[in-house]
Amino acid sequence: MNLGRAFLAGVVGGTVMSMGLAMGRAMGMPANIEMMLGTMLLQPGTAAFMVGMVMHLMISGLIALIYAWGFETITHRSSALIGAGFGFMHAIIAGMVMGMMPMMHPLMPEMMPAPGAFMSNLGMMGVLAEFILHILYGAVVGAIYTSAHVHSPAHV
């Protein structure tokens, strides 16, 4: 398994997700995973956003290690399409975790609104964003990741 390449692919995928969320916020959707993560440790503000961004990118890199394991052991190859499939499964798991955030987050729901399962408290746009961004993450990871194994040509 190519751990460095997998981690890098995850960080790039996480960056793409954050960019998508920033575009959503510009259109009025109040989804802010970076602030949600950062305020688990700090009070809301710039420092919390920056800490949350680092947390998001680290988590994204670590999750890509699971994707790499899947590419190596299940599909025996990676591609954007295979990664998108993994991303769909990832979206289902992440969507359920979002529903549990009030149990894990010290500011929810009193000071910060809970996203709800699959970001459903943000309406249909939240649910679509949750799925689209995780599928996009998977596609990026699948496109960037390459196996550490050098496959020798088959002898005929």
PDB file of C-alpha atoms in Angstrom:
ATOM      1  CA  MET A   1       0.000   0.000   0.000  1.00  0.00           C
ATOM      2  CA  ASN A   2       1.312   3.435  -0.902  1.00  0.00           C
ATOM      3  CA  LEU A   3       0.612   5.221   2.406  1.00  0.00           C
ATOM      4  CA  GLY A   4       2.117   8.597   1.505  1.00  0.00           C
ATOM      5  CA  ARG A   5       0.283   8.770  -1.800  1.00  0.00           C
ATOM      6  CA  ALA A   6      -2.978   7.740  -0.102  1.00  0.00           C
ATOM      7  CA  PHE A   7      -2.642  10.370   2.627  1.00  0.00           C
ATOM      8  CA  LEU A   8      -1.840  13.065   0.066  1.00  0.00           C
ATOM      9  CA  ALA A   9      -4.821  12.006  -2.054  1.00  0.00           C
ATOM     10  CA  GLY A  10      -7.038  12.333   1.012  1.00  0.00           C
ATOM     11  CA  VAL A  11      -5.736  15.806   1.846  1.00  0.00           C
ATOM     12  CA  VAL A  12      -6.383  16.921  -1.738  1.00  0.00           C
ATOM     13  CA  GLY A  13      -9.851  15.345  -1.602  1.00  0.00           C
ATOM     14  CA  GLY A  14     -10.550  17.074   1.723  1.00  0.00           C
ATOM     15  CA  THR A  15      -9.440  20.389   0.222  1.00  0.00           C
ATOM     16  CA  VAL A  16     -11.860  19.880  -2.677  1.00  0.00           C
ATOM     17  CA  MET A  17     -14.636  19.155  -0.158  1.00  0.00           C
ATOM     18  CA  SER A  18     -13.822  22.338   1.782  1.00  0.00           C
ATOM     19  CA  MET A  19     -13.878  24.343  -1.440  1.00  0.00           C
ATOM     20  CA  GLY A  20     -17.292  22.873  -2.258  1.00  0.00           C
ATOM     21  CA  LEU A  21     -18.585  23.783   1.185  1.00  0.00           C
ATOM     22  CA  ALA A  22     -17.207  27.324   0.805  1.00  0.00           C
ATOM     23  CA  MET A  23     -19.128  27.637  -2.473  1.00  0.00           C
ATOM     24  CA  GLY A  24     -22.232  26.364  -0.687  1.00  0.00           C
ATOM     25  CA  ARG A  25     -21.798  28.966   2.053  1.00  0.00           C
ATOM     26  CA  ALA A  26     -21.448  31.657  -0.624  1.00  0.00           C
ATOM     27  CA  MET A  27     -24.856  30.519  -1.938  1.00  0.00           C
ATOM     28  CA  GLY A  28     -26.412  30.660   1.524  1.00  0.00           C
ATOM     29  CA  MET A  29     -26.057  27.082   2.762  1.00  0.00           C
ATOM     30  CA  PRO A  30     -24.700  27.303   6.327  1.00  0.00           C
ATOM     31  CA  ALA A  31     -22.585  24.115   6.210  1.00  0.00           C
ATOM     32  CA  ASN A  32     -19.207  24.646   7.850  1.00  0.00           C
ATOM     33  CA  ILE A  33     -17.442  21.391   8.744  1.00  0.00           C
ATOM     34  CA  GLU A  34     -14.261  23.276   9.598  1.00  0.00           C
ATOM     35  CA  MET A  35     -15.994  25.433  12.206  1.00  0.00           C
ATOM     36  CA  MET A  36     -17.933  22.434  13.501  1.00  0.00           C
ATOM     37  CA  LEU A  37     -14.697  20.500  14.069  1.00  0.00           C
ATOM     38  CA  GLY A  38     -12.756  23.475  15.440  1.00  0.00           C
ATOM     39  CA  THR A  39     -15.440  24.391  17.957  1.00  0.00           C
ATOM     40  CA  MET A  40     -15.147  20.943  19.484  1.00  0.00           C
ATOM     41  CA  LEU A  41     -11.920  22.335  20.987  1.00  0.00           C
ATOM     42  CA  LEU A  42     -12.216  26.146  20.846  1.00  0.00           C
ATOM     43  CA  GLN A  43     -14.822  28.870  20.988  1.00  0.00           C
ATOM     44  CA  PRO A  44     -16.141  30.041  17.584  1.00  0.00           C
ATOM     45  CA  GLY A  45     -13.787  32.342  15.700  1.00  0.00           C
ATOM     46  CA  THR A  46     -10.901  32.397  13.255  1.00  0.00           C
ATOM     47  CA  ALA A  47      -8.707  30.143  15.405  1.00  0.00           C
ATOM     48  CA  ALA A  48     -11.486  27.551  15.634  1.00  0.00           C
ATOM     49  CA  PHE A  49     -11.933  27.651  11.856  1.00  0.00           C
ATOM     50  CA  MET A  50      -8.190  27.172  11.265  1.00  0.00           C
ATOM     51  CA  VAL A  51      -7.933  24.322  13.795  1.00  0.00           C
ATOM     52  CA  GLY A  52     -11.025  22.772  12.227  1.00  0.00           C
ATOM     53  CA  MET A  53      -9.490  23.040   8.754  1.00  0.00           C
ATOM     54  CA  VAL A  54      -6.360  21.222   9.931  1.00  0.00           C
ATOM     55  CA  MET A  55      -8.528  18.593  11.640  1.00  0.00           C
ATOM     56  CA  HIS A  56     -10.608  18.130   8.480  1.00  0.00           C
ATOM     57  CA  LEU A  57      -7.554  17.699   6.266  1.00  0.00           C
ATOM     58  CA  MET A  58      -5.902  15.267   8.710  1.00  0.00           C
ATOM     59  CA  ILE A  59      -9.102  13.210   8.973  1.00  0.00           C
ATOM     60  CA  SER A  60      -9.403  13.300   5.168  1.00  0.00           C
ATOM     61  CA  GLY A  61      -5.850  11.980   4.826  1.00  0.00           C
ATOM     62  CA  LEU A  62      -6.471   9.209   7.350  1.00  0.00           C
ATOM     63  CA  ILE A  63      -9.748   8.143   5.735  1.00  0.00           C
ATOM     64  CA  ALA A  64      -7.935   7.876   2.407  1.00  0.00           C
ATOM     65  CA  LEU A  65      -5.793   5.149   3.991  1.00  0.00           C
ATOM     66  CA  ILE A  66      -8.982   3.092   4.294  1.00  0.00           C
ATOM     67  CA  TYR A  67      -9.768   3.829   0.651  1.00  0.00           C
ATOM     68  CA  ALA A  68      -6.247   2.697  -0.318  1.00  0.00           C
ATOM     69  CA  TRP A  69      -6.751  -0.536   1.593  1.00  0.00           C
ATOM     70  CA  GLY A  70      -9.961  -1.051  -0.387  1.00  0.00           C
ATOM     71  CA  PHE A  71      -8.226  -0.294  -3.676  1.00  0.00           C
ATOM     72  CA  GLU A  72      -5.473  -2.778  -2.845  1.00  0.00           C
ATOM     73  CA  THR A  73      -7.533  -5.608  -1.379  1.00  0.00           C
ATOM     74  CA  ILE A  74     -11.033  -5.337  -2.839  1.00  0.00           C
ATOM     75  CA  THR A  75     -10.836  -3.776  -6.306  1.00  0.00           C
ATOM     76  CA  HIS A  76      -7.093  -4.328  -6.929  1.00  0.00           C
ATOM     77  CA  ARG A  77      -6.972  -0.981  -8.730  1.00  0.00           C
ATOM     78  CA  SER A  78      -8.043   2.604  -8.288  1.00  0.00           C
ATOM     79  CA  SER A  79      -9.760   5.101 -10.524  1.00  0.00           C
ATOM     80  CA  ALA A  80     -12.013   8.108 -10.162  1.00  0.00           C
ATOM     81  CA  LEU A  81     -15.072   5.929 -10.789  1.00  0.00           C
ATOM     82  CA  ILE A  82     -14.089   3.288  -8.226  1.00  0.00           C
ATOM     83  CA  GLY A  83     -13.233   6.044  -5.748  1.00  0.00           C
ATOM     84  CA  ALA A  84     -16.638   7.651  -6.351  1.00  0.00           C
ATOM     85  CA  GLY A  85     -18.254   4.326  -5.452  1.00  0.00           C
ATOM     86  CA  PHE A  86     -16.259   4.209  -2.238  1.00  0.00           C
ATOM     87  CA  GLY A  87     -17.285   7.842  -1.702  1.00  0.00           C
ATOM     88  CA  PHE A  88     -20.967   6.896  -1.900  1.00  0.00           C
ATOM     89  CA  MET A  89     -20.476   4.330   0.872  1.00  0.00           C
ATOM     90  CA  HIS A  90     -18.445   6.915   2.804  1.00  0.00           C
ATOM     91  CA  ALA A  91     -21.341   9.400   2.434  1.00  0.00           C
ATOM     92  CA  ILE A  92     -23.742   6.932   4.037  1.00  0.00           C
ATOM     93  CA  ILE A  93     -21.452   6.408   7.036  1.00  0.00           C
ATOM     94  CA  ALA A  94     -20.640  10.124   7.361  1.00  0.00           C
ATOM     95  CA  GLY A  95     -24.334  10.996   7.069  1.00  0.00           C
ATOM     96  CA  MET A  96     -25.160   8.780  10.029  1.00  0.00           C
ATOM     97  CA  VAL A  97     -22.290  10.303  12.033  1.00  0.00           C
ATOM     98  CA  MET A  98     -23.654  13.790  11.294  1.00  0.00           C
ATOM     99  CA  GLY A  99     -26.879  12.749  12.978  1.00  0.00           C
ATOM    100  CA  MET A 100     -24.914  11.891  16.126  1.00  0.00           C
ATOM    101  CA  MET A 101     -22.995  15.183  16.306  1.00  0.00           C
ATOM    102  CA  PRO A 102     -25.075  16.635  19.181  1.00  0.00           C
ATOM    103  CA  MET A 103     -23.907  13.697  21.332  1.00  0.00           C
ATOM    104  CA  MET A 104     -20.243  14.500  20.554  1.00  0.00           C
ATOM    105  CA  HIS A 105     -20.144  18.284  20.193  1.00  0.00           C
ATOM    106  CA  PRO A 106     -20.146  20.437  23.354  1.00  0.00           C
ATOM    107  CA  LEU A 107     -21.895  23.399  21.659  1.00  0.00           C
ATOM    108  CA  MET A 108     -24.696  21.480  19.918  1.00  0.00           C
ATOM    109  CA  PRO A 109     -27.522  22.202  19.767  1.00  0.00           C
ATOM    110  CA  GLU A 110     -27.549  25.048  22.318  1.00  0.00           C
ATOM    111  CA  MET A 111     -25.016  27.390  20.659  1.00  0.00           C
ATOM    112  CA  MET A 112     -24.517  25.799  17.261  1.00  0.00           C
ATOM    113  CA  PRO A 113     -27.202  24.188  15.103  1.00  0.00           C
ATOM    114  CA  ALA A 114     -26.925  20.440  14.636  1.00  0.00           C
ATOM    115  CA  PRO A 115     -26.557  19.373  10.975  1.00  0.00           C
ATOM    116  CA  GLY A 116     -28.881  16.387  11.371  1.00  0.00           C
ATOM    117  CA  ALA A 117     -28.460  12.980   9.779  1.00  0.00           C
ATOM    118  CA  PHE A 118     -27.123  13.413   6.229  1.00  0.00           C
ATOM    119  CA  MET A 119     -27.102  17.201   6.924  1.00  0.00           C
ATOM    120  CA  SER A 120     -30.913  17.056   6.666  1.00  0.00           C
ATOM    121  CA  ASN A 121     -31.395  20.038   9.002  1.00  0.00           C
ATOM    122  CA  LEU A 122     -29.984  22.141   6.143  1.00  0.00           C
ATOM    123  CA  GLY A 123     -32.727  20.985   3.771  1.00  0.00           C
ATOM    124  CA  MET A 124     -32.400  19.153   0.492  1.00  0.00           C
ATOM    125  CA  MET A 125     -29.306  21.176  -0.448  1.00  0.00           C
ATOM    126  CA  GLY A 126     -27.578  19.915   2.685  1.00  0.00           C
ATOM    127  CA  VAL A 127     -28.386  16.285   1.862  1.00  0.00           C
ATOM    128  CA  LEU A 128     -27.244  16.729  -1.750  1.00  0.00           C
ATOM    129  CA  ALA A 129     -24.042  18.458  -0.622  1.00  0.00           C
ATOM    130  CA  GLU A 130     -23.294  15.654   1.838  1.00  0.00           C
ATOM    131  CA  PHE A 131     -23.530  13.023  -0.891  1.00  0.00           C
ATOM    132  CA  ILE A 132     -22.004  14.988  -3.769  1.00  0.00           C
ATOM    133  CA  LEU A 133     -18.986  16.155  -1.766  1.00  0.00           C
ATOM    134  CA  HIS A 134     -18.205  12.682  -0.409  1.00  0.00           C
ATOM    135  CA  ILE A 135     -18.550  11.153  -3.871  1.00  0.00           C
ATOM    136  CA  LEU A 136     -16.281  13.900  -5.227  1.00  0.00           C
ATOM    137  CA  TYR A 137     -13.795  13.201  -2.411  1.00  0.00           C
ATOM    138  CA  GLY A 138     -13.761   9.535  -3.370  1.00  0.00           C
ATOM    139  CA  ALA A 139     -13.281  10.347  -7.050  1.00  0.00           C
ATOM    140  CA  VAL A 140     -10.307  12.575  -6.230  1.00  0.00           C
ATOM    141  CA  VAL A 141      -8.744   9.950  -3.960  1.00  0.00           C
ATOM    142  CA  GLY A 142      -9.308   7.217  -6.550  1.00  0.00           C
ATOM    143  CA  ALA A 143      -7.835   9.344  -9.335  1.00  0.00           C
ATOM    144  CA  ILE A 144      -4.717  10.323  -7.373  1.00  0.00           C
ATOM    145  CA  TYR A 145      -3.960   7.054  -5.583  1.00  0.00           C
ATOM    146  CA  THR A 146      -1.634   4.580  -7.235  1.00  0.00           C
ATOM    147  CA  SER A 147      -0.555   1.244  -5.865  1.00  0.00           C
ATOM    148  CA  ALA A 148       2.862   0.833  -4.268  1.00  0.00           C
ATOM    149  CA  HIS A 149       3.162  -2.547  -5.963  1.00  0.00           C
ATOM    150  CA  VAL A 150       4.930  -2.660  -9.293  1.00  0.00           C
ATOM    151  CA  HIS A 151       3.100  -5.164 -11.428  1.00  0.00           C
ATOM    152  CA  SER A 152       5.377  -7.046 -13.779  1.00  0.00           C
ATOM    153  CA  PRO A 153       4.051  -7.800 -17.255  1.00  0.00           C
ATOM    154  CA  ALA A 154       2.503 -11.236 -17.602  1.00  0.00           C
ATOM    155  CA  HIS A 155       4.639 -13.777 -19.317  1.00  0.00           C
ATOM    156  CA  VAL A 156       3.046 -15.268 -22.403  1.00  0.00           C
TER     157      VAL A 156
END
